[in-house]
XYZ file of C-alpha atoms in Angstrom:
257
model
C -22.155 -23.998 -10.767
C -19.615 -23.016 -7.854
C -19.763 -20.787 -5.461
C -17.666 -17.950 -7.076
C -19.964 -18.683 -9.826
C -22.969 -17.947 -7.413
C -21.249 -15.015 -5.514
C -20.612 -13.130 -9.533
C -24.309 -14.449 -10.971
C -26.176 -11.326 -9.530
C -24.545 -8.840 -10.739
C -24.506 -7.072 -13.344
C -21.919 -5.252 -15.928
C -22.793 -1.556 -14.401
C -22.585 -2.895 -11.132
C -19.419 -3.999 -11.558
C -18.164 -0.731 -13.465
C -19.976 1.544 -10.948
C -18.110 -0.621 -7.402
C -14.345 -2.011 -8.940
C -11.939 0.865 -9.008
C -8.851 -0.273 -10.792
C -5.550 1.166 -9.101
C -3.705 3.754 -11.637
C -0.077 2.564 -12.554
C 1.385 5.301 -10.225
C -0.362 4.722 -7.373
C 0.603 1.089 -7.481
C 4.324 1.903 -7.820
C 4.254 4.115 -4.655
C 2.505 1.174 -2.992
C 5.633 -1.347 -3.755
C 8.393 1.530 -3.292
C 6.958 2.283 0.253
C 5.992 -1.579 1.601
C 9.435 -2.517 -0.188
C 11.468 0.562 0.908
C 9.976 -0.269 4.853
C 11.292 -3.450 4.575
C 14.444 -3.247 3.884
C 15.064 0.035 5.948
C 13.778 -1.402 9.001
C 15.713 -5.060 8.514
C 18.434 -3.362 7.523
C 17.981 -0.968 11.020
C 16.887 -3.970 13.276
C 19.636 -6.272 12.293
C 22.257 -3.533 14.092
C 20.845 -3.167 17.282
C 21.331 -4.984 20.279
C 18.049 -6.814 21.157
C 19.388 -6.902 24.932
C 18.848 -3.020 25.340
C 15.124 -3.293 23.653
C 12.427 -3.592 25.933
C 10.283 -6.965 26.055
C 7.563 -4.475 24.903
C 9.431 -2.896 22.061
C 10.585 -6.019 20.930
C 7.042 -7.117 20.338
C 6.493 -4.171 18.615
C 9.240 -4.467 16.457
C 8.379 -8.037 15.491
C 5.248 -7.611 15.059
C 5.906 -4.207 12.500
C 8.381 -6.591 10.243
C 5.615 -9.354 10.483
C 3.492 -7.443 9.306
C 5.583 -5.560 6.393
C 6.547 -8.926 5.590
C 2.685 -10.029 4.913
C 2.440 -6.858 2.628
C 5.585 -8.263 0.262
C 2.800 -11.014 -0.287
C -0.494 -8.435 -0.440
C 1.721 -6.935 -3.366
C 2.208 -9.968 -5.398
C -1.175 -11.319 -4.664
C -2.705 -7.865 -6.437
C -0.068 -8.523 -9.309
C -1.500 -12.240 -9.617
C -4.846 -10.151 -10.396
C -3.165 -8.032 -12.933
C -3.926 -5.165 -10.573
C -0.131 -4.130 -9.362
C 0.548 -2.308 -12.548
C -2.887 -2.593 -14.727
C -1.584 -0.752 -17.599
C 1.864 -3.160 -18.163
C 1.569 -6.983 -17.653
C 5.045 -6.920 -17.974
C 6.376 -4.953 -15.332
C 3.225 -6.268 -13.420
C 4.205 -9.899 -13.285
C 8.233 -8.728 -12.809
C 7.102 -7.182 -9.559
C 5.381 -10.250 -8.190
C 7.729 -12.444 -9.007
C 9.959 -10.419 -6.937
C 7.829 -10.123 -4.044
C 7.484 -13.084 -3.728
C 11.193 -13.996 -4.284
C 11.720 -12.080 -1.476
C 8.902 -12.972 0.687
C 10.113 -16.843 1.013
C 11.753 -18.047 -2.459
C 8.097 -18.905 -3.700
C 7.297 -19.807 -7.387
C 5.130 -16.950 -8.862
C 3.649 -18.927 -11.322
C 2.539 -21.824 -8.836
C 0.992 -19.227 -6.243
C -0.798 -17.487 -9.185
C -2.130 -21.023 -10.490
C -3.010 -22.405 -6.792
C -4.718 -18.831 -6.514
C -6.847 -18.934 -9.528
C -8.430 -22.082 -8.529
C -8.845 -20.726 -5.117
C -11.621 -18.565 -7.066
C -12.526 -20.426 -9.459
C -13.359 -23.446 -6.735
C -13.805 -21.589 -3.138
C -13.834 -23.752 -0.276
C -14.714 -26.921 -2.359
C -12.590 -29.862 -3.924
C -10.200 -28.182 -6.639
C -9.154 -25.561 -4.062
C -6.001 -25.561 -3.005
C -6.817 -22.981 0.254
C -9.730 -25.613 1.157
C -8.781 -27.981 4.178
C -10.575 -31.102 2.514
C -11.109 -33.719 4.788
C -8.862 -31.904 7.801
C -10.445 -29.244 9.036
C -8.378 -28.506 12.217
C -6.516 -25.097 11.875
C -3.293 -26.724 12.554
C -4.032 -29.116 9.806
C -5.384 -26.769 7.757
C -2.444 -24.394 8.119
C -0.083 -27.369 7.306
C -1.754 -27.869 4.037
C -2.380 -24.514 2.964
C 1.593 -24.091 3.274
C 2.370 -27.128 1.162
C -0.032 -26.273 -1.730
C 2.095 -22.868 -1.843
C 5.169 -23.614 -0.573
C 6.857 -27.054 -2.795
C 9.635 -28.901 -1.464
C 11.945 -27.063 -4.657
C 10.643 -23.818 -2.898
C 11.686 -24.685 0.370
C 14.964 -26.134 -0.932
C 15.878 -22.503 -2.508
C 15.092 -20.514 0.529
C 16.705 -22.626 2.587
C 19.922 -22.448 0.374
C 19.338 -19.029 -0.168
C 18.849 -17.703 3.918
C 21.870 -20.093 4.279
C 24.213 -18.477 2.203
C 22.643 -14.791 3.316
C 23.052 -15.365 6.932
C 26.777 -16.884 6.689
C 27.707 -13.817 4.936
C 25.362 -11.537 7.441
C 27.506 -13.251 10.132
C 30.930 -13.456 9.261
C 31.430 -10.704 7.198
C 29.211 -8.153 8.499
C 28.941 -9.463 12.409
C 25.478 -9.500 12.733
C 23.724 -11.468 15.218
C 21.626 -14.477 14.373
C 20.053 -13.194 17.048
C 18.639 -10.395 15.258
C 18.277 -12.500 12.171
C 15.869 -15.032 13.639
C 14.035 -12.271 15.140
C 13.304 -9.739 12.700
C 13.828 -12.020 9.418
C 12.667 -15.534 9.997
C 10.287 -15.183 13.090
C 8.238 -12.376 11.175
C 8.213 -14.787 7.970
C 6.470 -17.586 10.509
C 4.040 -14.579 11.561
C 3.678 -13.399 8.555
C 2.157 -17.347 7.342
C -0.021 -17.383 9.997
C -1.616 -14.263 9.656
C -1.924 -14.506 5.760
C -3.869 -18.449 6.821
C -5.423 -17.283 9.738
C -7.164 -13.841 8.477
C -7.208 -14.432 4.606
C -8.352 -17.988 4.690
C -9.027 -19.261 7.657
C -11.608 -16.877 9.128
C -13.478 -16.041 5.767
C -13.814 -19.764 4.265
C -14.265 -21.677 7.949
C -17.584 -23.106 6.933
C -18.239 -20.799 4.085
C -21.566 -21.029 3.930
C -22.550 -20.435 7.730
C -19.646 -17.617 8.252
C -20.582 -14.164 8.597
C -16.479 -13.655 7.686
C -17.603 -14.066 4.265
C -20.863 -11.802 4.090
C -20.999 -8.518 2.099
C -23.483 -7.614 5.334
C -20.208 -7.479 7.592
C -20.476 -3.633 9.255
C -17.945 -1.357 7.613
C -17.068 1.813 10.152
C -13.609 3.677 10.228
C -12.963 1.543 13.343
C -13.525 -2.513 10.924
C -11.786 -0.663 7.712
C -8.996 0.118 10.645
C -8.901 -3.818 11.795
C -8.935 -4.911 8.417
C -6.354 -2.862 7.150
C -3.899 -3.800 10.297
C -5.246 -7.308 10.355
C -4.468 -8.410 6.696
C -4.629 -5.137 4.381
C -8.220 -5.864 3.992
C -8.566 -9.466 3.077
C -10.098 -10.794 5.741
C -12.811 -8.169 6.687
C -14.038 -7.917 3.142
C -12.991 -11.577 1.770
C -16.589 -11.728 0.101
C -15.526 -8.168 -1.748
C -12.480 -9.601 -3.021
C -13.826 -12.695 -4.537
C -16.590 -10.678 -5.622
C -14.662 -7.870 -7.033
C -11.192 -9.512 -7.900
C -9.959 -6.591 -10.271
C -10.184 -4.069 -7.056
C -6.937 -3.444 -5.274
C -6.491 -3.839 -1.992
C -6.626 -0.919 -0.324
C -9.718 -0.137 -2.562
C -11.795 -2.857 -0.921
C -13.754 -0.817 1.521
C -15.084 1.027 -0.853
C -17.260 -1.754 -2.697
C -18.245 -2.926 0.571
C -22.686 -2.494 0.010
């Protein structure tokens, strides 16, 4: 038996009912028309202004907001890859994802939501495609955890694709690479790194040791806070997730025991 195995083996049917909310359809199209709507306003903002007359400490701020809008174009179409976007329509569901994640880097939908489902099915063991195997540096572990998501074909298309979309940015609409490498590509990097570093890294480091991934983990306004500005929830209640995979997101905190 696996560990998600052991993780789901206590519990029981009422358990389950009484501690996973599912999302109602509505409520998960505000979700996507607000982190989409963000992201497009503020890119579409940022890429205007002259970085020059931004403070070092605004710019950081600024950065760090598209960063971390960026990560939530991937929080959206990891809840569709659960079937908990838009519970009520698989259809418009899956349509959703596969945009989000179009936009998010030119990533295949179907490949993330494979490599995902063996992420549970196998946590940190052989058959996981999040688990570092044999290198268990971060900087190793960050290089495979982007391969096993992002394919060569994937990084092909988004290459062709920002290609094309910057040339046109550029010439036709004079905007600054500048401002495209900041607030488009350097928040994608971020946005990577925060996705390994608080969804996979910190929870699964040692799995079995980590008090990352421990339904005991204190839950106060101040952790739900830190969780939801350090990876909309996914690192501070990792164990909840795997636990509870038909919960949304932002409905984590509330099956933390």
């Amino acid at each position: 038996m696996n560990n998600y195995s052991n993780l789901r083996s206590h519990n029981s049917p009422d358990l389950w009912q009484k501690k996973a909310f599912i999302t109602d359809d509505w409520l998960g199209i505000l979700i996507v028309i607000t982190i989409l709507s963000l992201w497009f306003v503020s890119l579409y903002s940022l890429l205007s202004v002259s970085v020059f007359d931004i403070s070092w400490a605004g710019l950081v701020v600024l950065i760090l907001g598209r960063t971390y809008l960026h990560t939530g174009l991937f929080i959206l179409a990891h809840d569709s890859m659960h079937g908990n976007l838009i519970p009520s329509n698989r259809t418009l569901n899956k349509i959703i994802g596969r945009l989000m994640v179009g936009i998010y880097a030119s990533l295949n939908y179907d490949r993330c939501a494979v490599n995902h489902a063996n992420h549970h099915r196998y946590p940190s063991q052989k058959g996981d495609p999040d688990f570092h195997g044999n290198l268990s540096h971060p900087v190793f572990w960050y290089c495979k955890f982007l391969s096993e998501y992002f394919s060569w074909r994937s990084l092909i298309l988004f290459l062709a694709i920002a290609i094309a979309i910057f040339c046109a940015l550029i010439m036709l609409c004079k905007v600054s690479i500048v401002n495209l490498i900041l607030f488009w590509l350097f928040p994608l990097v971020l946005s990577s790194l925060q996705l390994f570093f608080f969804g996979t890294y910190l929870p699964h480091c040692q799995i079995h040791q980590n008090p990352n991934f421990s339904p005991r983990l204190e839950s106060n306004f101040y952790t739900i806070l830190w969780s939801f500005l350090s990876c909309y929830n996914f690192g501070h209640y990792h164990w909840e997730h795997h636990e509870y995979p038909q919960t949304p997101w932002f409905r984590l905190p509330k099956v933390h025991r």
